[in-house]
């Protein structure tokens, strides 16, 4: 048995749940980074439907929601000839490795996960076991491909740390040094934590009941302008330095969004707008968002109207992903010591 550790090769993996329309947070925190990474590294971008069912989904919607994320990936600029785009449930390696990792991870590790606490709410007795074990499946997603880098938003930092702990413990427990790599999160950048437009202390989220809290990827220009106009700021205008944004969550969020969309630093945004009121800044931000999102929204509609092409791309993706994970899982079975057929 080889130790299976590939050469110093970089492999990128990330997933997006098919749980509804993507928003600006998903775009700046994830999709935009995916597009840049595909030119530099081997990339796998997965639509994580097994994660989606950890909470109830609308009946009959999962397959359509899956195609919708595929359409968003393509519309944002992910090229299926460069990156592998596929659906998690079509590659059994994810579920298989997740079970093995369920026996490696400790209850105490999972009990510390803040996302479970947030999503389970007060009544955690009624949350699914899947929601509790969600980060273990995430570790399996990454390590089934021995991915070395994981571009995600800041909200996934704790889960990534758990993936590293699971990889390390598996290697140690089964005496397979360096079998699994320690996946590195790629979180940096102005888009890593986009907050709600209504409350700068909570993240922009698909499940926020208020549509005014987020910019959806397919919002019309009018809606985008209206949402930014109503976005929470404060009576002070745009400051001159980033230090002056401390404690001003709404203001900092809008400056961060501008920086992410314009691909400049927050300080450069401040240099441009220092001393201006929000009445000047917000329309400029809306114009920028419309300029960046409209072409994506148009492409999105085009892909959405061609489900056969989406299905073809996803089928090819399944084959490519399965071909990468199959030998890794075969080695895992060997390492664990399962009986061989
Ligand atoms: N607000 C955000 N800022 C930056 N990045 C974000 N991401 C999500 N929200 C933000 C990143 O988007 C990727 C895909 O996320 P997901 O599909 O796993 O969904 P999520 O994180 O559960 O997104 P939501 O909108 O918050 O959904 P709900 O409301 O269902 O919980 C990930 O890389 C994530 O970090």
PDB file of C-alpha atoms and ligand atoms in Angstrom, residues 14-31 33-34 46 48 51 55 57 69 73 115 119 134 138 150-157 186-187 190-196 202-208 214 253, ligand 1:
ATOM      1  CA  UNK A  14     -15.593  23.978  -2.604  1.00  0.00           C
ATOM      2  CA  UNK A  15     -19.334  23.397  -2.356  1.00  0.00           C
ATOM      3  CA  UNK A  16     -22.524  25.408  -2.576  1.00  0.00           C
ATOM      4  CA  UNK A  17     -25.884  24.181  -1.310  1.00  0.00           C
ATOM      5  CA  UNK A  18     -28.857  24.032  -3.693  1.00  0.00           C
ATOM      6  CA  UNK A  19     -31.095  25.748  -1.170  1.00  0.00           C
ATOM      7  CA  UNK A  20     -32.382  28.717  -3.102  1.00  0.00           C
ATOM      8  CA  UNK A  21     -31.293  31.768  -4.978  1.00  0.00           C
ATOM      9  CA  UNK A  22     -27.693  32.823  -4.550  1.00  0.00           C
ATOM     10  CA  UNK A  23     -26.976  36.269  -3.131  1.00  0.00           C
ATOM     11  CA  UNK A  24     -24.164  38.759  -3.244  1.00  0.00           C
ATOM     12  CA  UNK A  25     -22.503  37.122  -0.211  1.00  0.00           C
ATOM     13  CA  UNK A  26     -22.319  33.783  -2.021  1.00  0.00           C
ATOM     14  CA  UNK A  27     -20.971  35.548  -5.106  1.00  0.00           C
ATOM     15  CA  UNK A  28     -18.240  37.600  -3.417  1.00  0.00           C
ATOM     16  CA  UNK A  29     -17.426  34.992  -0.746  1.00  0.00           C
ATOM     17  CA  UNK A  30     -17.335  31.997  -3.064  1.00  0.00           C
ATOM     18  CA  UNK A  31     -18.214  32.109  -6.778  1.00  0.00           C
ATOM     19  CA  UNK A  33     -13.027  33.316  -6.067  1.00  0.00           C
ATOM     20  CA  UNK A  34     -13.852  30.061  -7.876  1.00  0.00           C
ATOM     21  CA  UNK A  46     -19.659  20.786  -6.051  1.00  0.00           C
ATOM     22  CA  UNK A  48     -23.830  19.872  -2.184  1.00  0.00           C
ATOM     23  CA  UNK A  51     -25.887  19.025   2.801  1.00  0.00           C
ATOM     24  CA  UNK A  55     -32.850  20.748   6.861  1.00  0.00           C
ATOM     25  CA  UNK A  57     -36.453  21.221   1.570  1.00  0.00           C
ATOM     26  CA  UNK A  69     -26.776  26.467  -8.892  1.00  0.00           C
ATOM     27  CA  UNK A  73     -21.734  28.655 -11.586  1.00  0.00           C
ATOM     28  CA  UNK A 115     -23.370  26.941  12.805  1.00  0.00           C
ATOM     29  CA  UNK A 119     -29.311  26.591  12.551  1.00  0.00           C
ATOM     30  CA  UNK A 134     -22.839  18.429   8.614  1.00  0.00           C
ATOM     31  CA  UNK A 138     -17.892  18.658   4.630  1.00  0.00           C
ATOM     32  CA  UNK A 150     -10.873  25.397   0.067  1.00  0.00           C
ATOM     33  CA  UNK A 151     -12.217  28.815  -0.983  1.00  0.00           C
ATOM     34  CA  UNK A 152     -15.112  29.725   1.337  1.00  0.00           C
ATOM     35  CA  UNK A 153     -16.677  32.641   3.149  1.00  0.00           C
ATOM     36  CA  UNK A 154     -15.635  33.489   6.681  1.00  0.00           C
ATOM     37  CA  UNK A 155     -18.673  31.624   8.098  1.00  0.00           C
ATOM     38  CA  UNK A 156     -17.027  28.313   7.156  1.00  0.00           C
ATOM     39  CA  UNK A 157     -13.761  28.917   9.022  1.00  0.00           C
ATOM     40  CA  UNK A 186      -8.887  30.477   1.297  1.00  0.00           C
ATOM     41  CA  UNK A 187     -10.945  33.089   3.089  1.00  0.00           C
ATOM     42  CA  UNK A 190     -13.035  41.906   0.940  1.00  0.00           C
ATOM     43  CA  UNK A 191     -15.916  39.545   0.068  1.00  0.00           C
ATOM     44  CA  UNK A 192     -15.239  37.043   2.837  1.00  0.00           C
ATOM     45  CA  UNK A 193     -17.996  38.287   5.105  1.00  0.00           C
ATOM     46  CA  UNK A 194     -20.865  40.168   3.502  1.00  0.00           C
ATOM     47  CA  UNK A 195     -23.420  41.212   6.070  1.00  0.00           C
ATOM     48  CA  UNK A 196     -27.176  41.739   5.917  1.00  0.00           C
ATOM     49  CA  UNK A 202     -25.451  39.237  10.909  1.00  0.00           C
ATOM     50  CA  UNK A 203     -24.310  37.670   7.657  1.00  0.00           C
ATOM     51  CA  UNK A 204     -26.213  38.073   4.418  1.00  0.00           C
ATOM     52  CA  UNK A 205     -28.121  34.824   4.122  1.00  0.00           C
ATOM     53  CA  UNK A 206     -30.585  33.022   1.861  1.00  0.00           C
ATOM     54  CA  UNK A 207     -32.744  32.116   4.829  1.00  0.00           C
ATOM     55  CA  UNK A 208     -33.178  35.669   6.152  1.00  0.00           C
ATOM     56  CA  UNK A 214     -29.791  40.733   0.615  1.00  0.00           C
ATOM     57  CA  UNK A 253     -20.439  46.407   5.110  1.00  0.00           C
TER      58      UNK A 253
HETATM   59  N1  LIG B   1     -22.710  36.484   3.722  1.00  0.00           N
HETATM   60  C1  LIG B   1     -21.716  35.822   3.159  1.00  0.00           C
HETATM   61  N2  LIG B   1     -20.531  36.440   2.915  1.00  0.00           N
HETATM   62  C2  LIG B   1     -19.518  35.772   2.312  1.00  0.00           C
HETATM   63  N3  LIG B   1     -19.598  34.469   1.936  1.00  0.00           N
HETATM   64  C3  LIG B   1     -20.758  33.825   2.160  1.00  0.00           C
HETATM   65  N4  LIG B   1     -21.167  32.566   1.902  1.00  0.00           N
HETATM   66  C4  LIG B   1     -22.443  32.421   2.323  1.00  0.00           C
HETATM   67  N5  LIG B   1     -22.891  33.552   2.861  1.00  0.00           N
HETATM   68  C5  LIG B   1     -21.872  34.457   2.783  1.00  0.00           C
HETATM   69  C6  LIG B   1     -20.336  31.557   1.254  1.00  0.00           C
HETATM   70  O1  LIG B   1     -21.046  31.049   0.132  1.00  0.00           O
HETATM   71  C7  LIG B   1     -20.678  29.694  -0.078  1.00  0.00           C
HETATM   72  C8  LIG B   1     -21.877  28.856  -0.308  1.00  0.00           C
HETATM   73  O2  LIG B   1     -22.708  28.900   0.808  1.00  0.00           O
HETATM   74  P1  LIG B   1     -23.755  27.756   1.074  1.00  0.00           P
HETATM   75  O3  LIG B   1     -24.478  27.392  -0.121  1.00  0.00           O
HETATM   76  O4  LIG B   1     -23.114  26.643   1.782  1.00  0.00           O
HETATM   77  O5  LIG B   1     -24.786  28.414   1.970  1.00  0.00           O
HETATM   78  P2  LIG B   1     -24.688  29.115   3.298  1.00  0.00           P
HETATM   79  O6  LIG B   1     -23.325  29.449   3.766  1.00  0.00           O
HETATM   80  O7  LIG B   1     -25.502  28.330   4.248  1.00  0.00           O
HETATM   81  O8  LIG B   1     -25.352  30.426   2.783  1.00  0.00           O
HETATM   82  P3  LIG B   1     -26.546  31.153   3.366  1.00  0.00           P
HETATM   83  O9  LIG B   1     -27.029  32.140   2.405  1.00  0.00           O
HETATM   84  O10 LIG B   1     -26.201  31.684   4.696  1.00  0.00           O
HETATM   85  O11 LIG B   1     -27.660  30.055   3.488  1.00  0.00           O
HETATM   86  P4  LIG B   1     -28.559  29.757   4.713  1.00  0.00           P
HETATM   87  O12 LIG B   1     -29.362  30.973   4.918  1.00  0.00           O
HETATM   88  O13 LIG B   1     -29.339  28.574   4.265  1.00  0.00           O
HETATM   89  O14 LIG B   1     -27.654  29.474   5.868  1.00  0.00           O
HETATM   90  C9  LIG B   1     -19.857  29.267   1.151  1.00  0.00           C
HETATM   91  O15 LIG B   1     -18.487  29.290   0.801  1.00  0.00           O
HETATM   92  C10 LIG B   1     -20.139  30.337   2.153  1.00  0.00           C
HETATM   93  O16 LIG B   1     -19.041  30.537   3.024  1.00  0.00           O
END
